[in-house]
Short mmCIF file of C-alpha atoms and ligand atoms in Angstrom, two decimals:
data_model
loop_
_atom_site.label_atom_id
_atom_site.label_comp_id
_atom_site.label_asym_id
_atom_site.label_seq_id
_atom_site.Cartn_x
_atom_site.Cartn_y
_atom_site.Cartn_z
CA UNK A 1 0.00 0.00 0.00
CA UNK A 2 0.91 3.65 -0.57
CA UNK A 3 2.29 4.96 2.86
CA UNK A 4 2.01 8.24 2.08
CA UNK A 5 -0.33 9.69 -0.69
CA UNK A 6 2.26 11.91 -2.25
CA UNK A 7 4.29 8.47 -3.01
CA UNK A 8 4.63 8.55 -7.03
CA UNK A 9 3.24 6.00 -8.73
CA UNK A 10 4.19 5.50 -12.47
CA UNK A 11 3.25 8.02 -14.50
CA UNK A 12 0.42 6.72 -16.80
CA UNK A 13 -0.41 8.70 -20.06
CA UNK A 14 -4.20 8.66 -21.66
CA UNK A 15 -5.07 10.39 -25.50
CA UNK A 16 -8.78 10.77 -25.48
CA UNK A 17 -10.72 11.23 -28.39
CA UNK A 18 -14.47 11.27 -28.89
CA UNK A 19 -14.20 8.98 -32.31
CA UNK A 20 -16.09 11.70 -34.38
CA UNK A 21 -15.26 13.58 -37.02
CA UNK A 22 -12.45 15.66 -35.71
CA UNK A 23 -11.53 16.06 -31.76
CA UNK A 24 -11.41 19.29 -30.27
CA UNK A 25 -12.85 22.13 -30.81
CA UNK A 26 -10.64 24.49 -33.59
CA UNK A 27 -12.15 22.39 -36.37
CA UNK A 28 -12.63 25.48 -38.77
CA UNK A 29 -9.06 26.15 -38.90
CA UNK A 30 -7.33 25.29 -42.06
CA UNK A 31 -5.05 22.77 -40.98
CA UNK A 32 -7.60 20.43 -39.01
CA UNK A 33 -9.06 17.52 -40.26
CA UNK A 34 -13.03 17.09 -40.45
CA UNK A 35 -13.21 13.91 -42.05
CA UNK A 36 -12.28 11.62 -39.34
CA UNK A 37 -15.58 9.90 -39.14
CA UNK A 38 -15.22 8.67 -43.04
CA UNK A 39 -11.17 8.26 -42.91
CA UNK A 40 -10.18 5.71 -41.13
CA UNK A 41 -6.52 6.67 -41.86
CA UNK A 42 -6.60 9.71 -39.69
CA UNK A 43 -7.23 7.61 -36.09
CA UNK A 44 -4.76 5.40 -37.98
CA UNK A 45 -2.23 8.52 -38.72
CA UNK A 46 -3.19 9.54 -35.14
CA UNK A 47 -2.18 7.02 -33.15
CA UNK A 48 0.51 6.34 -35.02
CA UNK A 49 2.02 9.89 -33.58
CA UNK A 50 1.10 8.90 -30.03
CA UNK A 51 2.51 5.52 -29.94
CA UNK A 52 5.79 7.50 -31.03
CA UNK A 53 5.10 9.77 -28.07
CA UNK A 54 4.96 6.09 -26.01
CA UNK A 55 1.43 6.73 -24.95
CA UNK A 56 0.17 4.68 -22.92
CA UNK A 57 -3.26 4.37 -24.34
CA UNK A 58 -6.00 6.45 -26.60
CA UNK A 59 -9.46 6.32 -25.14
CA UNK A 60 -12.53 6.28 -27.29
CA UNK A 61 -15.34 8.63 -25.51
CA UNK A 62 -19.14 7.61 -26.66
CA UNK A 63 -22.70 7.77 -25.82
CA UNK A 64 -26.05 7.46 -27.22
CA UNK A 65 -27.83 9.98 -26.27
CA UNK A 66 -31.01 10.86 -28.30
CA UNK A 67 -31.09 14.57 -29.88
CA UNK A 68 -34.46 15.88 -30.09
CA UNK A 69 -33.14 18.88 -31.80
CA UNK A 70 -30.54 18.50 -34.63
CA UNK A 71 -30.03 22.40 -34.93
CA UNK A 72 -28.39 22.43 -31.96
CA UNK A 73 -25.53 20.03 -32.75
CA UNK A 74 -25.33 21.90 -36.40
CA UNK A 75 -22.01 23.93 -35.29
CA UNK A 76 -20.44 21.20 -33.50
CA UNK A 77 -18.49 18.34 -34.38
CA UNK A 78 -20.48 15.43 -31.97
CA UNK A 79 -22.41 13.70 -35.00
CA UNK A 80 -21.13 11.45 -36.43
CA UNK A 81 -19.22 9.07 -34.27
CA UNK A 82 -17.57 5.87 -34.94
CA UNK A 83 -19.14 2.86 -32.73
CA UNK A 84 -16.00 2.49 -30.27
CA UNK A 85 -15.00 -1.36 -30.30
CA UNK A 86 -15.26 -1.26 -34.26
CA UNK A 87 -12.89 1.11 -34.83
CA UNK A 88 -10.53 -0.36 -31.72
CA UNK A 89 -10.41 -3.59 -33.77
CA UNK A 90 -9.07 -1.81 -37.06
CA UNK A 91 -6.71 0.40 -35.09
CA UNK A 92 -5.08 -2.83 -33.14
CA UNK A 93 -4.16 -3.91 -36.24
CA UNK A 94 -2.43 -1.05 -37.56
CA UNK A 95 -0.58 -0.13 -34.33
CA UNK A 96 1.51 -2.32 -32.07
CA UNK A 97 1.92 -0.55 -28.64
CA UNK A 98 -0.08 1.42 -27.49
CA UNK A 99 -3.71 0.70 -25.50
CA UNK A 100 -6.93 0.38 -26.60
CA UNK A 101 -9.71 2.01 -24.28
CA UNK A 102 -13.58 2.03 -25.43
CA UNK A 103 -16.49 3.20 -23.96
CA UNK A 104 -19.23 0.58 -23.65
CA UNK A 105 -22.59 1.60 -20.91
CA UNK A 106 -23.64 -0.77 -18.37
CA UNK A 107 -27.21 0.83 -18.64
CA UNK A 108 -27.87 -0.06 -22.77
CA UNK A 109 -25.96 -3.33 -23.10
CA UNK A 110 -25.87 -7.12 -21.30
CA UNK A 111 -22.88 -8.30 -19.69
CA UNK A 112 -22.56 -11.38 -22.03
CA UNK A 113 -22.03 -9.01 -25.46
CA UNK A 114 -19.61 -6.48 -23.49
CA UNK A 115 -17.27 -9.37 -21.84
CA UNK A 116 -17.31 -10.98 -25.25
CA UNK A 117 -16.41 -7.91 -26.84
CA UNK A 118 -13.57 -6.31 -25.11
CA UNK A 119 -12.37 -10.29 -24.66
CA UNK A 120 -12.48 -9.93 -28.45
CA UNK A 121 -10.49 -6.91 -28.96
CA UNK A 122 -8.03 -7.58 -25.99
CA UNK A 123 -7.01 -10.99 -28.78
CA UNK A 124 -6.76 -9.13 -31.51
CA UNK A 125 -4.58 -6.44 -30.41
CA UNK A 126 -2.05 -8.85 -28.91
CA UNK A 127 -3.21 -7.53 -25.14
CA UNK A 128 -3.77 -3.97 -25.54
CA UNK A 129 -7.63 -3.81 -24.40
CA UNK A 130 -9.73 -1.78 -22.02
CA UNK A 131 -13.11 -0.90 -21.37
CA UNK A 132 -13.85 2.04 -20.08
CA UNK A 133 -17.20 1.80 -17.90
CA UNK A 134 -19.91 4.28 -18.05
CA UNK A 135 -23.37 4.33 -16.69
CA UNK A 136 -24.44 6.59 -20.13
CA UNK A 137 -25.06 10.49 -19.17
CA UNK A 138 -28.18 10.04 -21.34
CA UNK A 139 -29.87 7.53 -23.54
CA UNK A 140 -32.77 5.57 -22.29
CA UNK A 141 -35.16 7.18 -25.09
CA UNK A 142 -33.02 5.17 -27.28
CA UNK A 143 -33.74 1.80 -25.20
CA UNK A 144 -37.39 1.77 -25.52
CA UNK A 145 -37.61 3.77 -22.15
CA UNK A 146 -39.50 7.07 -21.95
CA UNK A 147 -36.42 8.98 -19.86
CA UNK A 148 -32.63 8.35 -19.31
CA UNK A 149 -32.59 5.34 -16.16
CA UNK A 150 -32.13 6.78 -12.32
CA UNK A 151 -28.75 7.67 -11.26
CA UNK A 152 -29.00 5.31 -8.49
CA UNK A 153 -30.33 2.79 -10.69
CA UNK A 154 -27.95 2.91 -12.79
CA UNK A 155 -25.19 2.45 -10.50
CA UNK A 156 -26.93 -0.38 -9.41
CA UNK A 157 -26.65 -1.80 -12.29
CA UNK A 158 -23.15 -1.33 -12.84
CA UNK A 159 -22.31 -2.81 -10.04
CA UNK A 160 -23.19 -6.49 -11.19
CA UNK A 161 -22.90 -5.38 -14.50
CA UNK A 162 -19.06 -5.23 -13.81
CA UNK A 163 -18.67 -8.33 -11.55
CA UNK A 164 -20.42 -10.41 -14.27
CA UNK A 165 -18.17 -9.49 -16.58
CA UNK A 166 -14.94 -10.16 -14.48
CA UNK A 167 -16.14 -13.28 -13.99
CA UNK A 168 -16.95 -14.36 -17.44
CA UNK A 169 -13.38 -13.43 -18.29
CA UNK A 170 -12.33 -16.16 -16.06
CA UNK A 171 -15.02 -18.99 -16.81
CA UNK A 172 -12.40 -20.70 -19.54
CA UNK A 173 -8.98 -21.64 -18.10
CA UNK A 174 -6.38 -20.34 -20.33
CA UNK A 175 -4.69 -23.55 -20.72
CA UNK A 176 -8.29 -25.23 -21.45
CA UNK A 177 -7.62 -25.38 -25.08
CA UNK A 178 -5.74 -28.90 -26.28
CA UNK A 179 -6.21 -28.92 -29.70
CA UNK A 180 -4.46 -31.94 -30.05
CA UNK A 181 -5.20 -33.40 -33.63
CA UNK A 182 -3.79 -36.85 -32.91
CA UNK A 183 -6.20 -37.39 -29.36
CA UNK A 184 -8.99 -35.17 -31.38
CA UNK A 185 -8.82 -33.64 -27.88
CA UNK A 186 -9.66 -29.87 -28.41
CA UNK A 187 -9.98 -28.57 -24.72
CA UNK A 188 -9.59 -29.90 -21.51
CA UNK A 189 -13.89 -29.61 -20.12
CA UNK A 190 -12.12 -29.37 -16.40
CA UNK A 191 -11.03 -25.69 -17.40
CA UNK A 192 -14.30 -24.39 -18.04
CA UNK A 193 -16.51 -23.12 -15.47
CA UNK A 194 -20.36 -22.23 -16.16
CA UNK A 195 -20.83 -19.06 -14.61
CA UNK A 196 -24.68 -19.74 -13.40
CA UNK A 197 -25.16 -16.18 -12.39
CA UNK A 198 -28.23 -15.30 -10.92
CA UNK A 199 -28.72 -11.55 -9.31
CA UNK A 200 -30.97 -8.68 -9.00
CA UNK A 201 -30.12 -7.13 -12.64
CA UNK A 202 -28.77 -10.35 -14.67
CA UNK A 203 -29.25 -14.07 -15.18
CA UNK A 204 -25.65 -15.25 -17.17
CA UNK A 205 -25.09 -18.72 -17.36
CA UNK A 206 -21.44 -19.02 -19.28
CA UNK A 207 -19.15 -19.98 -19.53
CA UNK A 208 -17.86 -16.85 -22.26
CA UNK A 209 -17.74 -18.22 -26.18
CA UNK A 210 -14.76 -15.73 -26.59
CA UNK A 211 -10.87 -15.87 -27.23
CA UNK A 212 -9.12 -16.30 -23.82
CA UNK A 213 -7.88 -12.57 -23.04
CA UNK A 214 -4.09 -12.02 -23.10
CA UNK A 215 -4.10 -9.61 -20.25
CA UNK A 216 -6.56 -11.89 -17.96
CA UNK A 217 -8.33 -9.52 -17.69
CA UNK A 218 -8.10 -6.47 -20.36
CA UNK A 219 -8.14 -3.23 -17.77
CA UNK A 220 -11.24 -1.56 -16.66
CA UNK A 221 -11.36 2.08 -16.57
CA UNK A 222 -14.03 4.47 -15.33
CA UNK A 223 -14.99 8.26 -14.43
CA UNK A 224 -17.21 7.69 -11.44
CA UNK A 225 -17.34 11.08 -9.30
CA UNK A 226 -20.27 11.67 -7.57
CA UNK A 227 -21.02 9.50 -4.26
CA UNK A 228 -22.16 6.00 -6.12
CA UNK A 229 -19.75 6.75 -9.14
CA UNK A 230 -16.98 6.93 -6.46
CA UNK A 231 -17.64 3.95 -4.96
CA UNK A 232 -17.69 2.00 -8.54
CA UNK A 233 -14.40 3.53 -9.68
CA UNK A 234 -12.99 2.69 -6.18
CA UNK A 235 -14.28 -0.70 -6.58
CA UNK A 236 -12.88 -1.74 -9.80
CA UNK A 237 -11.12 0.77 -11.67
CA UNK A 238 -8.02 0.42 -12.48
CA UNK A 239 -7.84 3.38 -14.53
CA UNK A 240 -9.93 6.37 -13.12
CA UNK A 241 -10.88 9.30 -15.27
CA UNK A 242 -11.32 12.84 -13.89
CA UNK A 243 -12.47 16.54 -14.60
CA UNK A 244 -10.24 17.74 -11.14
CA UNK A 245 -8.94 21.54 -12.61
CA UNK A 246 -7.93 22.50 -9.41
CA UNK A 247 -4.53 20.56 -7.66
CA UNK A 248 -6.12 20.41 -4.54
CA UNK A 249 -9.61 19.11 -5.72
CA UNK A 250 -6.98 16.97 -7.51
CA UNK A 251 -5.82 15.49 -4.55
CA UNK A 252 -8.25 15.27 -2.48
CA UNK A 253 -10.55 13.13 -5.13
CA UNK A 254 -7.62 11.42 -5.58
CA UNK A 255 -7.04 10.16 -1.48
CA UNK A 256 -10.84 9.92 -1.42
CA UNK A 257 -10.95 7.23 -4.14
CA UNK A 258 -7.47 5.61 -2.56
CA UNK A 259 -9.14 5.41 0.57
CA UNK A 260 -12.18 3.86 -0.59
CA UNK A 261 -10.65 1.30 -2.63
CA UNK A 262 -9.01 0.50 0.26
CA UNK A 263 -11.76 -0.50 2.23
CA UNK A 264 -12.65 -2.50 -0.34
CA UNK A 265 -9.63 -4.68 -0.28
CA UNK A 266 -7.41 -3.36 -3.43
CA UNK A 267 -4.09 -2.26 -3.65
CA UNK A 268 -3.82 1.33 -3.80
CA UNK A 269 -0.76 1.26 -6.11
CA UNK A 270 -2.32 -0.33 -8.68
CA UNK A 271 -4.61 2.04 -9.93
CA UNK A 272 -4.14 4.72 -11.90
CA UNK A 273 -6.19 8.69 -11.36
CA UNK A 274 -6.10 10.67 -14.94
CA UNK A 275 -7.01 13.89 -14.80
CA UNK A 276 -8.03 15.55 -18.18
CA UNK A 277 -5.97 18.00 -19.78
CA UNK A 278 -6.30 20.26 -22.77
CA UNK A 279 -2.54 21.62 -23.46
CA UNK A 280 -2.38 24.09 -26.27
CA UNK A 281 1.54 24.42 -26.39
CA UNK A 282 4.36 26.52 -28.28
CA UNK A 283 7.88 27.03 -27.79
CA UNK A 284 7.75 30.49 -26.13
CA UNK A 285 4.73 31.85 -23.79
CA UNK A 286 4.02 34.60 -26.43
CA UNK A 287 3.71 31.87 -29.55
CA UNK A 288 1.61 30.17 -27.09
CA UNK A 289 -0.50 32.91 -26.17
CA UNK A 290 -0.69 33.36 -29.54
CA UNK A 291 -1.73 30.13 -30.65
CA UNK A 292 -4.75 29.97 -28.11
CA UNK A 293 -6.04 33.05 -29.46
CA UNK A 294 -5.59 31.70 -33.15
CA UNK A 295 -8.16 28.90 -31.64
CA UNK A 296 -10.76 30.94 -30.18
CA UNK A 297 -10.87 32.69 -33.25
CA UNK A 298 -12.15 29.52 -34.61
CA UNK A 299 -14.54 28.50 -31.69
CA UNK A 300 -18.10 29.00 -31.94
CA UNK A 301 -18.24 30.99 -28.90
CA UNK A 302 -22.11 30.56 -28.33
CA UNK A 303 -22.09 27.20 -29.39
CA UNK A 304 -19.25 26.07 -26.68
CA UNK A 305 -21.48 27.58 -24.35
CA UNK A 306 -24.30 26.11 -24.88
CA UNK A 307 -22.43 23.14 -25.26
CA UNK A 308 -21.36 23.59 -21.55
CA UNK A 309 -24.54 24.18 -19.85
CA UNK A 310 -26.31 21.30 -21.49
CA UNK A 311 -23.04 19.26 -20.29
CA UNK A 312 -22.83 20.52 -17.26
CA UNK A 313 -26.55 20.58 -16.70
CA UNK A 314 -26.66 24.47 -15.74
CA UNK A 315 -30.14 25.60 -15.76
CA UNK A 316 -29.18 28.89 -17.76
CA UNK A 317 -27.85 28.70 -21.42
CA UNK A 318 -24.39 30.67 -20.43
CA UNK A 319 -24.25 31.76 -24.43
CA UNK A 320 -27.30 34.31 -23.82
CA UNK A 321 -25.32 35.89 -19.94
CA UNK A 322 -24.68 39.38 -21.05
CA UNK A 323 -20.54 39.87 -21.76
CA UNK A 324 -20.22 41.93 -19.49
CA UNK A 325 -21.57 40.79 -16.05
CA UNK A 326 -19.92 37.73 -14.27
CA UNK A 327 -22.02 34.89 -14.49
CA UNK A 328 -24.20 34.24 -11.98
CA UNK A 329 -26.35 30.67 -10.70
CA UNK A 330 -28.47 30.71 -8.57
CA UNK A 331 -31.16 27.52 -7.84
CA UNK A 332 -29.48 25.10 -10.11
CA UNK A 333 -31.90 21.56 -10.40
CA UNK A 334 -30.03 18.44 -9.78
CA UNK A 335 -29.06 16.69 -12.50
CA UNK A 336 -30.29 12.75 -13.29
CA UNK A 337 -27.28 12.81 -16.16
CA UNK A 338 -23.97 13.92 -15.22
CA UNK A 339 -23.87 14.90 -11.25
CA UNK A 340 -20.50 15.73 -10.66
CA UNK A 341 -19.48 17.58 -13.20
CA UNK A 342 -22.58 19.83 -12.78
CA UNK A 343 -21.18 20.65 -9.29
CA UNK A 344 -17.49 20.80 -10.46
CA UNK A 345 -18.34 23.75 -13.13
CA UNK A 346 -21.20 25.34 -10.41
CA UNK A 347 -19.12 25.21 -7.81
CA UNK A 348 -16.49 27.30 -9.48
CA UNK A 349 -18.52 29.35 -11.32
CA UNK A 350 -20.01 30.27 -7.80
CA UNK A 351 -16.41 31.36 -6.29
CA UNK A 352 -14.68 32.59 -8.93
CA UNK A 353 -17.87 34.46 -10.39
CA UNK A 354 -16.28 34.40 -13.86
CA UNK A 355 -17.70 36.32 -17.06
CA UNK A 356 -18.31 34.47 -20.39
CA UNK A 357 -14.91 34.80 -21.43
CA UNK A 358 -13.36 33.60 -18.17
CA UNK A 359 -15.48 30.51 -18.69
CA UNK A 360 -14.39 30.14 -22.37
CA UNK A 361 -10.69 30.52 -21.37
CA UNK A 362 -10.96 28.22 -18.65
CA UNK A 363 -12.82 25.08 -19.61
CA UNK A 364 -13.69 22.98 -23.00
CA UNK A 365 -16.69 22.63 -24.13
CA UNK A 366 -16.98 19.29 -21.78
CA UNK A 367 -15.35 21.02 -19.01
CA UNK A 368 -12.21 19.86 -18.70
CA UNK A 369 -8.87 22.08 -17.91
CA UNK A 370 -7.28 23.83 -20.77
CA UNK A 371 -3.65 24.87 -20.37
CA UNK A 372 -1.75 27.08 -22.59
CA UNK A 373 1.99 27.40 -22.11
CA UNK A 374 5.83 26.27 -23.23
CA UNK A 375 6.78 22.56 -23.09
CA UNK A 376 8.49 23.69 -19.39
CA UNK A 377 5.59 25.54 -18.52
CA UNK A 378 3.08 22.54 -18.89
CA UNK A 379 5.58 19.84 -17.73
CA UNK A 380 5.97 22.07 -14.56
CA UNK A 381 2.19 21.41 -14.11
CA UNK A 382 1.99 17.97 -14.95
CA UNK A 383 4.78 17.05 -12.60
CA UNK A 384 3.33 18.79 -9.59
CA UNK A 385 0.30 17.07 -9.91
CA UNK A 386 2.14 13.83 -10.39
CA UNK A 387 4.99 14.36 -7.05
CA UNK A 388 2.18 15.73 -4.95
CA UNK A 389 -0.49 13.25 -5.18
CA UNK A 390 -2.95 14.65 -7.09
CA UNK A 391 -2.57 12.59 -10.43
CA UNK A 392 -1.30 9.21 -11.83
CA UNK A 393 -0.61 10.81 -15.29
CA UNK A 394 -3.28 12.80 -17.55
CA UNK A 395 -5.45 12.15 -20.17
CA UNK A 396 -4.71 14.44 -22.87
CA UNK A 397 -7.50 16.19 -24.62
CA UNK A 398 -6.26 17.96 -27.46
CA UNK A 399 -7.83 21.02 -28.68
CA UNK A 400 -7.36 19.60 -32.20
CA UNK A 401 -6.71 17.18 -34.77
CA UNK A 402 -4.00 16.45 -36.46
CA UNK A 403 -2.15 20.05 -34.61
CA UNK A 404 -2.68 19.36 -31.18
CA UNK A 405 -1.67 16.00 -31.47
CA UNK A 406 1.86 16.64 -33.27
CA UNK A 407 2.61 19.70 -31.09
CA UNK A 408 2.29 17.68 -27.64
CA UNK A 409 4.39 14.78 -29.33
CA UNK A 410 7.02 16.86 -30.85
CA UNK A 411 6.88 19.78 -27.85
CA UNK A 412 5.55 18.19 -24.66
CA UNK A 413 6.91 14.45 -24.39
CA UNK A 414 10.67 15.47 -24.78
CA UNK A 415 10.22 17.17 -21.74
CA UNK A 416 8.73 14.59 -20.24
CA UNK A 417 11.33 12.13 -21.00
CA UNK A 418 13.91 14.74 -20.66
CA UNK A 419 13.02 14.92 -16.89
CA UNK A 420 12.88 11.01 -16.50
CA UNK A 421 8.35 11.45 -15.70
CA UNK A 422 7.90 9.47 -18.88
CA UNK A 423 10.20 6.22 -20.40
CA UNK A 424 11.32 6.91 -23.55
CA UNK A 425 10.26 3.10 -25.10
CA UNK A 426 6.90 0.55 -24.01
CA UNK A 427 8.20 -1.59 -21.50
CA UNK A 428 5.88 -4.09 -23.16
CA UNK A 429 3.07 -4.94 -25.77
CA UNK A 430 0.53 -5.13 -23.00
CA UNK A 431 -1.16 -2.73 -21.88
CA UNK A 432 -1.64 -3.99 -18.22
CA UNK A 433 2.23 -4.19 -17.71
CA UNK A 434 2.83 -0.62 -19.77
CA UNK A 435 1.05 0.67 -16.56
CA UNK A 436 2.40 -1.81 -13.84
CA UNK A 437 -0.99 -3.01 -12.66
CA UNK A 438 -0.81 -6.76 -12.14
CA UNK A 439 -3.66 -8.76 -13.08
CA UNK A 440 -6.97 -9.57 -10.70
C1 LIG B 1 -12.62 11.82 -19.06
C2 LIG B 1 -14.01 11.38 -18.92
C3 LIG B 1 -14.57 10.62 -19.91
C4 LIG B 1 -15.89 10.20 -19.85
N1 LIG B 1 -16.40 9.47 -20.86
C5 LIG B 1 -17.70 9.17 -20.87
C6 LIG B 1 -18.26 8.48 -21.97
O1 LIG B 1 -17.57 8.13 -22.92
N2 LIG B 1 -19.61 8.24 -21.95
C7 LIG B 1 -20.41 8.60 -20.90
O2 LIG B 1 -21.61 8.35 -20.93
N3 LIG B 1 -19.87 9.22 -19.82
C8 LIG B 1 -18.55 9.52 -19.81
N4 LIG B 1 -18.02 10.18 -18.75
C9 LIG B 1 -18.88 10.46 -17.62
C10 LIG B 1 -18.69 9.44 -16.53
O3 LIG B 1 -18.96 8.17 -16.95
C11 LIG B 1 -19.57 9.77 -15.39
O4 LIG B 1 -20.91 9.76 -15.79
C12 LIG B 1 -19.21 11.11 -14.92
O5 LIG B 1 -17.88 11.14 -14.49
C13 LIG B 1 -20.12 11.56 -13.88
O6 LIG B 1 -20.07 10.67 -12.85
P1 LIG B 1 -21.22 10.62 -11.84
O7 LIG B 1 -22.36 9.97 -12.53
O8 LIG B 1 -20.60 9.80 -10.78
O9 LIG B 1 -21.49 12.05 -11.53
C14 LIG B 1 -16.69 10.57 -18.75
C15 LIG B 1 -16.12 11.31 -17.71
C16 LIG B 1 -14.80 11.73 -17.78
C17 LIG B 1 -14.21 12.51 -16.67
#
């Protein structure tokens, strides 16, 4: 165990990307692509620049939310989106390295399909597979329901959701296949276990019809953060995703989930607390400056905003708060989608009292941390966070495609390695021993 919270553990690094047409938000700019949806070769291109940059994984964001009104997604790039596990498969086979994270719900699928599927991917890709676990912010009008599922419900749900899964992973023995032409033996019946499972949520009776996994099991992420999402991540997440902005909200979510997964028997070195990130880097603080005002020039202002407050749940469209007057919130409902990150961005917006522009400057459109400054500048950052407890690593969102992903690769990871936070070659092909977390 972790004596003391401020112990480093390895630092772990995460590219997240939503699988739509571009990533980011400075899509209008001339050099970005917009075609990622239709090209394969650009997540190909992609992740062939971050598995240079020894990244430890890309992470495929995704939901299914219904959208009752198509005008308001006309400005943005959020439709069309590739379904996450297909386009895994064709990326493990054109990269060799580097992790493989989708998003799959626990609300709009069945344990079976999921276990089957990542079990799938984690074969293909010679080990590289991960699942990140999401209860859907939205969706249920999609899944012959009439409104998204209760939050508490759906954590419910998760909960066995998850276990079944685990399980399945582990109803065929590795070693249960013989194949032995001259016996006509082809597995050994001793090594594989129905699973019988029979709970509140799920009847499963196994054993999995899937190729054995290679990292037994592939690794589970998730983004739990209010109080039942905590207690999932803390549970079994191995990889946690987070919206902290603030190094001391870092580290105290950070302890909090240590502390919980504790209790609940785990190691607290083996897991892994990614922050999101949104660098927007240059070689001097001016060119850098620079750069991020070359990018709002391309943002949508309104649109982000909107964007925010339906993300962040806000009661108030932010895009129609006068410019001049810092915003202000007063009864804000609480949310059935996304609970903690509508108290993350109220919460500040309450004691900072920021005007549209501060908010623009401050967050992405989904509300995660942008940061705009020198390789040293950003590395300085990262590597607080990282010696004083508040992060495992980061998951990078970049502000755009192909730019932001060259300039932290050719700008940001020298630094990195230069200062000994990041190896400069994959320990491995597996993803699990990449990031040092031994198998459950
Ligand atoms: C980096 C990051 C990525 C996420 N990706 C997804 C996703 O792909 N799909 C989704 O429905 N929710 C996603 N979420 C939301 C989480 O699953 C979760 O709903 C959120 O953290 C709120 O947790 P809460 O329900 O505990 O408040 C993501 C959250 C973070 C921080």
């Amino acid at each position: 165990m972790i004596r003391s919270r401020k112990e480093r553990t390895p630092f772990a690094l995460g590219a997240y990307f939503t699988g739509g047409a571009t990533n980011g938000d400075a899509w209008r700019a001339p050099e970005e692509d917009t075609d990622a949806d239709i090209e394969f070769q650009r997540y190909r291109d992609y992740v062939a620049v971050l598995e240079k940059g020894r990244f430890d994984a890309i992470f495929l964001y995704d939901n299914v939310l219904p959208i009752p009104d198509p005008s308001l997604i006309a400005r943005t790039p959020m439709l069309a989106r590739w379904d996450t596990f297909t386009l895994l498969a064709a990326l493990a086979v054109t990269s060799s390295h580097i992790g493989l994270i989708g998003t799959a719900s626990t609300t709009f699928n069945e344990p079976y399909n999921i276990a089957r599927r990542v079990a799938s991917l984690d074969r293909l890709s010679g080990g590289r597979a991960g699942w990140n676990v999401v209860t859907a912010t939205g969706g249920g009008e999609n899944f012959n329901l009439a409104s998204h599922v209760d939050h508490e419900l759906r954590y419910e749900r998760a909960q066995e959701f998850v276990d079944v899964v685990k399980r399945l992973w582990k109803t065929v023995e590795p070693d249960a296949f013989i194949r032995d032409k001259r016996s006509g033996e082809w597995l050994n019946a001793t090594h594989v276990h129905p699973l019988n499972h029979k709970g509140r949520f799920f009847q499963v009776a196994g054993p999995l019809n899937a190729p054995p996994t290679i990292q037994r099991p592939p690794v589970v992420a998730q983004a739990g953060a209010s109080g039942p999402g905590k207690e999932l991540a803390a549970r079994i997440g191995e990889i946690i995703y987070t919206a902290e902005y603030d190094i001391n909200a870092g580290r105290d979510y950070r302890s909090d989930i240590l502390d919980r997964a504790v209790r609940f028997g785990r190691d607290d070195r083996h897991i892994r607390i990614l922050p999101g990130l949104a660098p927007i880097v240059a070689l001097t603080e001016s060119e850098a400056k620079a750069k991020f005002e070359h990018y709002l020039t391309y943002l949508d202002k309104a649109d982000i905003l909107r964007g925010l407050s339906f993300y962040a749940s806000l009661g108030t469209d932010l895009s129609e708060w006068p410019d001049d007057r810092p915003v202000e919130l007063h009864c804000v409902e609480e949310t059935n989608s996304h609970k903690s990150r509508q108290s993350l961005i109220v919460d500040w917006i309450r004691k900072t009292h920021p005007t549209k522009e501060d908010i623009l400057r401050t967050f992405t459109r989904g509300g995660h941390r942008l940061l705009v400054g020198t390789p040293a500048s950003i590395v300085d950052e990262m590597e607080e966070w990282h010696q004083t407890g508040a992060a495992d690593g980061f998951n990078i969102m970049f502000t755009s495609s192909p730019s932001g992903i060259n300039d932290f690769v050719e700008m940001v990871i020298p630094e990195l390695q230069r200062r000994k936070i990041m190896r400069s070659s994959y320990a491995s092909r597996n993803l699990r021993e990449n990031l040092r977390i031994p198998p459950t």
